[in-house]
mmCIF file of C-alpha atoms and ligand atoms in Angstrom:
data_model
loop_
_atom_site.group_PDB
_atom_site.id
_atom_site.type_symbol
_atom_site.label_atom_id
_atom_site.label_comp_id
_atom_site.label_asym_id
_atom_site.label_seq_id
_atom_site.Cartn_x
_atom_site.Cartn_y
_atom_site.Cartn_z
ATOM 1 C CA UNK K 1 91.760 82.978 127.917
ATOM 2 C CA UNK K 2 94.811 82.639 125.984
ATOM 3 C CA UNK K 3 95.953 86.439 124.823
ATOM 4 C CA UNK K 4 95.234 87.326 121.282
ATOM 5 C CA UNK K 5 99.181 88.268 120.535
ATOM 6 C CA UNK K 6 101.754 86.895 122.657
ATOM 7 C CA UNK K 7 105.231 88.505 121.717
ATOM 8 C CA UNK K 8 108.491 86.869 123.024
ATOM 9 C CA UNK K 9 112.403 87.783 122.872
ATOM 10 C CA UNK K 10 111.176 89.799 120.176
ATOM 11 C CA UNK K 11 114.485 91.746 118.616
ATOM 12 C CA UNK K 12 115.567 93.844 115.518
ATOM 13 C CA UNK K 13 118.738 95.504 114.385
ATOM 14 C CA UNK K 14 119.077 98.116 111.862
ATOM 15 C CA UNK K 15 123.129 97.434 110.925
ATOM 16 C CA UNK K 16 124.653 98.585 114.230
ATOM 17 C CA UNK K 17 121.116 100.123 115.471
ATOM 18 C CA UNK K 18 119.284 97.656 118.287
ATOM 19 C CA UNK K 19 115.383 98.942 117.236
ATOM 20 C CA UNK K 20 113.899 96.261 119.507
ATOM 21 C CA UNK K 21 115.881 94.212 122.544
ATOM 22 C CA UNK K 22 114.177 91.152 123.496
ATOM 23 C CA UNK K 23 110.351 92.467 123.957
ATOM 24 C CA UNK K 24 107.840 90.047 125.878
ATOM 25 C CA UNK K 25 104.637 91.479 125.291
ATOM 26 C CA UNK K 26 101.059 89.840 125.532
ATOM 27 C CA UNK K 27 97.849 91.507 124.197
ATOM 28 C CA UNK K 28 94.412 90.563 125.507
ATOM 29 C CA UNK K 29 91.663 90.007 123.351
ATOM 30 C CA UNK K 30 89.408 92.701 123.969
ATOM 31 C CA UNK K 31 91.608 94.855 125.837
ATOM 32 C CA UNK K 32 93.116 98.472 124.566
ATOM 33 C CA UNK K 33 96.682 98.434 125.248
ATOM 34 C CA UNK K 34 99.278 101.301 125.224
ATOM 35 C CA UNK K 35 102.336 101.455 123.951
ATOM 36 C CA UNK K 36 104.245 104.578 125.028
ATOM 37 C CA UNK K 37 108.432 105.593 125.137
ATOM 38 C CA UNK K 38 111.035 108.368 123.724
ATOM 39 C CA UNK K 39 111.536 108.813 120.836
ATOM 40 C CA UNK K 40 113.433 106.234 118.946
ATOM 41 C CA UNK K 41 113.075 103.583 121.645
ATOM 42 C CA UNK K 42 110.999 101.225 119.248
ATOM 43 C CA UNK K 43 107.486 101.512 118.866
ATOM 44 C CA UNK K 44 107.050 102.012 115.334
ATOM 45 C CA UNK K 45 109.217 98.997 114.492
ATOM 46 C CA UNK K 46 107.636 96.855 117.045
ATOM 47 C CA UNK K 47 104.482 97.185 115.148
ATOM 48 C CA UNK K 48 106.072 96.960 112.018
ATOM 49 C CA UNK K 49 107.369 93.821 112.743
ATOM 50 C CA UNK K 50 104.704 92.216 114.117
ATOM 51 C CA UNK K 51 102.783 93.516 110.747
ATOM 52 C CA UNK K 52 106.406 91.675 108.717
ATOM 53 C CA UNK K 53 106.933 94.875 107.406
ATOM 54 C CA UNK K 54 110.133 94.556 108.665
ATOM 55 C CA UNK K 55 111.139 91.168 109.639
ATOM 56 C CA UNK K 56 112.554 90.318 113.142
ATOM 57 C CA UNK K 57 116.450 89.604 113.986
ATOM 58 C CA UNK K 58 115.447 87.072 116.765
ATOM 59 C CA UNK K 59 112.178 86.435 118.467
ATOM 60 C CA UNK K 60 108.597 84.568 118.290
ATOM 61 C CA UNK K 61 105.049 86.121 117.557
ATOM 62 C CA UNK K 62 101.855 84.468 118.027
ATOM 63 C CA UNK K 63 98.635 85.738 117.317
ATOM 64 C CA UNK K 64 96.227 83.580 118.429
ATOM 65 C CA UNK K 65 98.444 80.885 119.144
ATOM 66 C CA UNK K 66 99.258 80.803 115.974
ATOM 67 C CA UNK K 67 103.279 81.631 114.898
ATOM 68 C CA UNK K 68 103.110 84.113 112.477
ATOM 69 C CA UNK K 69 106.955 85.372 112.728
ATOM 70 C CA UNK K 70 108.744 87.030 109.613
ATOM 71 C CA UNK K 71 105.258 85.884 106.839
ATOM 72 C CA UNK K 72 104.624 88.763 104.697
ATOM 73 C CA UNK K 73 102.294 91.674 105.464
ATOM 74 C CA UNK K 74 99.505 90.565 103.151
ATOM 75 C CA UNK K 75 99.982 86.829 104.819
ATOM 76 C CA UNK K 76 99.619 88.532 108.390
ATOM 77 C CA UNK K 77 96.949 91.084 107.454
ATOM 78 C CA UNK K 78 94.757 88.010 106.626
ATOM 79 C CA UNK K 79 95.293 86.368 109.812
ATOM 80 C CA UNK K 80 93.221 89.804 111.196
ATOM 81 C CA UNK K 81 95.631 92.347 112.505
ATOM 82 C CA UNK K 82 94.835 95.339 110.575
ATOM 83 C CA UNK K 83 97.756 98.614 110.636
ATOM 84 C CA UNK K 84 97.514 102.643 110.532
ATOM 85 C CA UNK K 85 100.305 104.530 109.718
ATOM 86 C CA UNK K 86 102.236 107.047 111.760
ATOM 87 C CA UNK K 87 101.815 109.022 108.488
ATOM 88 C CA UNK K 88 97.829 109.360 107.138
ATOM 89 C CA UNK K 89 97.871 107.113 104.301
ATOM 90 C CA UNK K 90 94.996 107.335 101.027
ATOM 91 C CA UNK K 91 95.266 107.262 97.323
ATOM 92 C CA UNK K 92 95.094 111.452 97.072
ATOM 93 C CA UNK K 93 93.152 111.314 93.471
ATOM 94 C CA UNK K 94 90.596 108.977 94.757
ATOM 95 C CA UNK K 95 86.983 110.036 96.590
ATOM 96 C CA UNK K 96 86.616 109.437 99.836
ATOM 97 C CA UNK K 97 84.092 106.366 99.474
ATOM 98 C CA UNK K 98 86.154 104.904 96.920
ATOM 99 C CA UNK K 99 89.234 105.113 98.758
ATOM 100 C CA UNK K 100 87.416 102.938 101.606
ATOM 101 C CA UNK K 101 85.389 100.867 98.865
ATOM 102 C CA UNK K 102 88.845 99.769 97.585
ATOM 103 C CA UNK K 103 89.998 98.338 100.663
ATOM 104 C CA UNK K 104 86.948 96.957 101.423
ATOM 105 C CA UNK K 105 87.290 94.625 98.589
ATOM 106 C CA UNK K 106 90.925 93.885 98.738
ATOM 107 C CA UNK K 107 89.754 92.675 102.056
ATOM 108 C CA UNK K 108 86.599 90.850 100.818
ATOM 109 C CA UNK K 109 88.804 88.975 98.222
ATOM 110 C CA UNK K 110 91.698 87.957 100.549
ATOM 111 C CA UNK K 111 89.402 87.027 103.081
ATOM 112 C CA UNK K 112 89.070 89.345 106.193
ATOM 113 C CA UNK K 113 88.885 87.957 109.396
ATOM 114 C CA UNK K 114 85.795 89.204 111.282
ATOM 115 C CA UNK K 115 82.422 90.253 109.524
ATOM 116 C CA UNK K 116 81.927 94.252 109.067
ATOM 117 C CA UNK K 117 79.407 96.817 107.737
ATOM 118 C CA UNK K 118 79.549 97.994 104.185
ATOM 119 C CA UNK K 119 82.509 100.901 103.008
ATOM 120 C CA UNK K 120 78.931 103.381 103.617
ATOM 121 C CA UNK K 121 78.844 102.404 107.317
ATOM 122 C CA UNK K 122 82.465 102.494 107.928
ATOM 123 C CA UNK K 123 82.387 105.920 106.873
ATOM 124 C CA UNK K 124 79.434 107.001 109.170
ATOM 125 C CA UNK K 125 81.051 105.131 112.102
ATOM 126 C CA UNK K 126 84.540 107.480 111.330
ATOM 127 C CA UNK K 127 82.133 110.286 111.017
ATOM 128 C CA UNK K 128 82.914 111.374 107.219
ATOM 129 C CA UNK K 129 79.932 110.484 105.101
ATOM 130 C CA UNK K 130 79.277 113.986 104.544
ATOM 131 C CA UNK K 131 82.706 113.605 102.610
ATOM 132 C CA UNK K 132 82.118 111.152 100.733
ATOM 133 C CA UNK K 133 82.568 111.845 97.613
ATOM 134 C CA UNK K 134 85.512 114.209 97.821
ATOM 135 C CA UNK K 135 88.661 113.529 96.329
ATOM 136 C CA UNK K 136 91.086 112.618 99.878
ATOM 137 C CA UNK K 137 93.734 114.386 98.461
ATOM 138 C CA UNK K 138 91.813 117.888 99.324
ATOM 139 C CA UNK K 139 90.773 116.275 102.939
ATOM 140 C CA UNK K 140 91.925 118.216 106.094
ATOM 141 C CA UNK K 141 94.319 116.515 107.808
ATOM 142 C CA UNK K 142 92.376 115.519 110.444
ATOM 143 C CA UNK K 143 90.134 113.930 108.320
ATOM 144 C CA UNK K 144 92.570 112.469 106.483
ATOM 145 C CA UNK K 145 93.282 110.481 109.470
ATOM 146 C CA UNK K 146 89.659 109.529 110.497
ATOM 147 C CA UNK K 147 89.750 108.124 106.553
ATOM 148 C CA UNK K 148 92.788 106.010 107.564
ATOM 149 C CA UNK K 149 90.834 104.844 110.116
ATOM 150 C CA UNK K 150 88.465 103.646 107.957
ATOM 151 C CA UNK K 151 90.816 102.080 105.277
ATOM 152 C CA UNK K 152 92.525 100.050 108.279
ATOM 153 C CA UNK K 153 88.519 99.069 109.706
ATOM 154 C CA UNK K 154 88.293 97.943 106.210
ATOM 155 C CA UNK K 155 90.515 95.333 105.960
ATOM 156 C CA UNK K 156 88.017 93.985 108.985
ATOM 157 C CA UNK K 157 91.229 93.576 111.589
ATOM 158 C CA UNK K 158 90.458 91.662 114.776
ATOM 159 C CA UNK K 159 93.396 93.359 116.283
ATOM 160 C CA UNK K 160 93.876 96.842 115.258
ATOM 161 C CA UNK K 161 97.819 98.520 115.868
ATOM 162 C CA UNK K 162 97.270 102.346 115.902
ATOM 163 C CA UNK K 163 100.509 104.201 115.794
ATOM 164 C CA UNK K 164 99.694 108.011 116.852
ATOM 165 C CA UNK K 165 96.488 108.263 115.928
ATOM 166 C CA UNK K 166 95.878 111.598 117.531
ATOM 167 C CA UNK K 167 99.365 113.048 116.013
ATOM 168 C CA UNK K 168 98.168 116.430 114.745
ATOM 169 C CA UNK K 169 94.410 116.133 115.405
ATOM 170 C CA UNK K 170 93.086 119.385 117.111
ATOM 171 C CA UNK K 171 90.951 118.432 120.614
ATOM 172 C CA UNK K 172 87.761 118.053 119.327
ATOM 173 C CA UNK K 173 88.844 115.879 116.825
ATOM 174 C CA UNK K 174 91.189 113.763 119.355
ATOM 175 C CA UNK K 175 87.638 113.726 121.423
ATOM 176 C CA UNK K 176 86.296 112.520 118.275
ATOM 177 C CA UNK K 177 88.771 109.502 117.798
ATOM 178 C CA UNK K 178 88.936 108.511 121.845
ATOM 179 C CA UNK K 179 85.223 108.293 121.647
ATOM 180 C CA UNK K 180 85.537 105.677 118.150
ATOM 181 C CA UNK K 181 88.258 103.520 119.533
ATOM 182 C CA UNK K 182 86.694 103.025 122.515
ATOM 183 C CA UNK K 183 83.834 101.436 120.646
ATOM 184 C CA UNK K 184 86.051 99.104 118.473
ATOM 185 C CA UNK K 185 86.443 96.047 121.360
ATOM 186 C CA UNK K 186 82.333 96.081 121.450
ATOM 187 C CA UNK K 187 82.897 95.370 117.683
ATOM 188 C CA UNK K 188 85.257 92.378 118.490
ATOM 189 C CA UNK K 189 88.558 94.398 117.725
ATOM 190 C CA UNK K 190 91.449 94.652 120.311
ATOM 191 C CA UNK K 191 93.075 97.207 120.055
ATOM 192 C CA UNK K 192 97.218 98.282 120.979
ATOM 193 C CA UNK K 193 97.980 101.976 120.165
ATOM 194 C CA UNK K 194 101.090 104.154 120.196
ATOM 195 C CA UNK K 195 101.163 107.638 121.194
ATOM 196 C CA UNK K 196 103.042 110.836 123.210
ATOM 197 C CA UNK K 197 100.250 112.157 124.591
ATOM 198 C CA UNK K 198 99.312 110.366 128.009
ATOM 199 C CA UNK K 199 96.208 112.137 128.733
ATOM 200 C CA UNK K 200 95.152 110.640 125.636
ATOM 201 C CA UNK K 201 96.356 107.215 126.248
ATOM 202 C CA UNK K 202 94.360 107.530 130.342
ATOM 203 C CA UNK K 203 91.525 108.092 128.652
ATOM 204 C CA UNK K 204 91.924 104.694 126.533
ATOM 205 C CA UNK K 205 94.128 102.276 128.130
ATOM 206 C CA UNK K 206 93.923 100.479 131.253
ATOM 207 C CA UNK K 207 97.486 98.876 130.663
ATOM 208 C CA UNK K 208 100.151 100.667 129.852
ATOM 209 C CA UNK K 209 103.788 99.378 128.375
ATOM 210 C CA UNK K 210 107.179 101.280 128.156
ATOM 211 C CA UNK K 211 109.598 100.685 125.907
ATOM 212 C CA UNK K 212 113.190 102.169 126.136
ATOM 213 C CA UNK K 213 116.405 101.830 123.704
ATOM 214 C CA UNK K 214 114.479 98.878 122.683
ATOM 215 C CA UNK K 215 113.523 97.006 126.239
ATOM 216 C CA UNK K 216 110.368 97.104 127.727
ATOM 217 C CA UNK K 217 110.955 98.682 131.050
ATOM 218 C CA UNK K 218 107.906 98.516 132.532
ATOM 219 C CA UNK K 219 104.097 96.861 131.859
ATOM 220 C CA UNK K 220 100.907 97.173 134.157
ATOM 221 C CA UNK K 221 97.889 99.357 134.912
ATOM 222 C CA UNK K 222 98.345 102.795 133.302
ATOM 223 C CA UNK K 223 98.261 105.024 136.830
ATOM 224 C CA UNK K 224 100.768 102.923 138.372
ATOM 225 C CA UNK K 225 103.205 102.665 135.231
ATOM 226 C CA UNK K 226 102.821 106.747 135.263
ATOM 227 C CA UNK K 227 104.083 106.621 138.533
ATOM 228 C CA UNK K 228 106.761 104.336 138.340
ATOM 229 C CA UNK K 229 110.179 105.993 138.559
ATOM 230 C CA UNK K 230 111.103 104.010 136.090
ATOM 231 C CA UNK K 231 109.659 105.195 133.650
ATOM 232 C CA UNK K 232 109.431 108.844 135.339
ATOM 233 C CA UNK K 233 113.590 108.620 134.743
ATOM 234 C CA UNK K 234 112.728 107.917 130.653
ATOM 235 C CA UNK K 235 110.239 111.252 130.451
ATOM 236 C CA UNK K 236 112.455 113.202 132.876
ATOM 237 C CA UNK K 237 112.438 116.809 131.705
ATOM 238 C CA UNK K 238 110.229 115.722 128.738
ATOM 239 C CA UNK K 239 106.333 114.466 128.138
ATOM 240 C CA UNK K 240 105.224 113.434 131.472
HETATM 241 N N1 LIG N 301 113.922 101.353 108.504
HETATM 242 C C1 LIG N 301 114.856 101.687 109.379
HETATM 243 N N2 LIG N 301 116.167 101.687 109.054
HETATM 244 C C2 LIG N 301 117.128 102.008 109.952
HETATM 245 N N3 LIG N 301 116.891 102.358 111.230
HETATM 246 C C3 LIG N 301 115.604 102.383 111.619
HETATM 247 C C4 LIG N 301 114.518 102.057 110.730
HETATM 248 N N4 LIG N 301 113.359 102.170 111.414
HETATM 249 C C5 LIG N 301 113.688 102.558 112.664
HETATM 250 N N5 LIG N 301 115.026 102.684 112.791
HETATM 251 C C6 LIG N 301 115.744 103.063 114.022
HETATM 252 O O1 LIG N 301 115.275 102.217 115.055
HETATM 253 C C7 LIG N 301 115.103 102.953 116.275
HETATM 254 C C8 LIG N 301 113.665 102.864 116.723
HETATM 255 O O2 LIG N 301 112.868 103.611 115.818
HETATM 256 P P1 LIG N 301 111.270 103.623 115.880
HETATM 257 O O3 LIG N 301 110.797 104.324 114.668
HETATM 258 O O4 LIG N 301 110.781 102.235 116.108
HETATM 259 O O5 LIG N 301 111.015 104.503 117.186
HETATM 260 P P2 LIG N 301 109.660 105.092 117.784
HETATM 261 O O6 LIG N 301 109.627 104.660 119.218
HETATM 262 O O7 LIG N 301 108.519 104.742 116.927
HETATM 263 O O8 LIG N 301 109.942 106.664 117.733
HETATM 264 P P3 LIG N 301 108.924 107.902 117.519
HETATM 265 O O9 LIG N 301 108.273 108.138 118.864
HETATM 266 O O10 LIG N 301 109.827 109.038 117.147
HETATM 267 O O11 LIG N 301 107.946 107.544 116.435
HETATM 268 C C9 LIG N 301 115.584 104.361 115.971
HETATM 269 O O12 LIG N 301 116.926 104.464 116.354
HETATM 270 C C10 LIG N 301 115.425 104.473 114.474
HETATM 271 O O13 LIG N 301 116.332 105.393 113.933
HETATM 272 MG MG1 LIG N 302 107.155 105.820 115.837
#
């Protein structure tokens, strides 16, 4: 099978700053990939410009074959690759339900990808019915997070780019959100996800990529990446 997004040469400067080097970077469909590296050495910007937030300096991205380099992030989001942020996004004077009900219906209008439960269900899968009708302004901040969840679930992805979704969530809660994502490729949604914390991203990825200053330095199953010096070098005196 063909992979779901296929990444190639994929670069972008910031004036003098190299964000991204020339990445090469496949996604299976149905797979949980993980994205990992230093601070600074890319991550963010390589999924904001596969999501055009940004738009690359030099490279291709397919997603499903399909070339959908530098087209704008409502012409991408339709295509199926839904976004969190690495900051929990909602409208604050909004409930809960609404909040979710409103991107439900974006996506209904635009034309979502993949079929999904109703804004109610979304928010008993994330585990916040009971929340409802609060305003998300007033939500915890590890709810908040579970909500952006939702909102990105809403927009019925087939490919789903988490950047640090655990950032800040105590451990039940990161239980909590290991224990959803896992469930999201029975649903028909790869995921890739970004974060620091590798016991987090064992638990959820079998494949593991590196980026450093921009270059991918490394790509394979997650125990053997860990233990590639390599990447040990990158982490040394830090994370790992
Ligand atoms: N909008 C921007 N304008 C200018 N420089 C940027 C912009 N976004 C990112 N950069 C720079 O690009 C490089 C990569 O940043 P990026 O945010 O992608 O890193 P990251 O791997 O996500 O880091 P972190 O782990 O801290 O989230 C950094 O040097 C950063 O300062
Ligand atoms: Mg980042």
């Amino acid at each position: 099978m063909s992979p779901i997004l296929a990444i190639s040469g994929l670069s972008k400067q910031f004036g003098g700053v190299t964000a991204l080097a020339g990445v090469d970077l496949t996604i299976e469909e149905g797979e949980i990939l993980g994205v990992v590296g230093p601070n600074g050495s890319g991550k963010t910007t390589l999924f904001n410009v596969v999501t055009g937030v940004h738009k690359p300096s030099g490279g291709t991205v397919l997603f499903r074959r399909r070339d959908i380099t530098g087209l704008a992030p409502h012409a991408i989001s339709r295509t199926g690759i839904g976004y969190t942020f690495q900051q929990a996004m909602a409208f604050a004077g909004l409930g809960v339900l609404e909040n979710v009900q409103i991107a439900s219906e974006h996506a209904r209008a635009t034309g979502g990808a993949n079929p999904w439960p109703t804004p109610q269900a979304l928010l008993d899968f994330v585990g916040l019915s009971a929340l409802a009708g609060e305003k998300a302004g007033v939500l915890p901040f590890g709810s908040l997070r579970l909500l952006g969840l939702a909102l990105a679930l809403a927009t019925r992805p087939s490919l789903l780019l988490l950047d640090e979704p655990a950032a800040g969530l105590n451990d039940r809660e990161t239980t909590a959100l290991v224990g959803l994502v896992r469930q999201l490729p029975g649903h028909g949604i790869t995921v890739c996800v970004i974060d620091h914390d590798m016991k987090l991203m064992q638990m959820l990825c079998r494949r593991l990529a590196v980026l450093d200053f921009g270059s991918k330095i490394a790509d394979g199953p997650t125990e053997a990446v860990l233990a590639d010096p390599k990447v040990l070098d990158v982490y040394l005196g830090g994370e790992l």
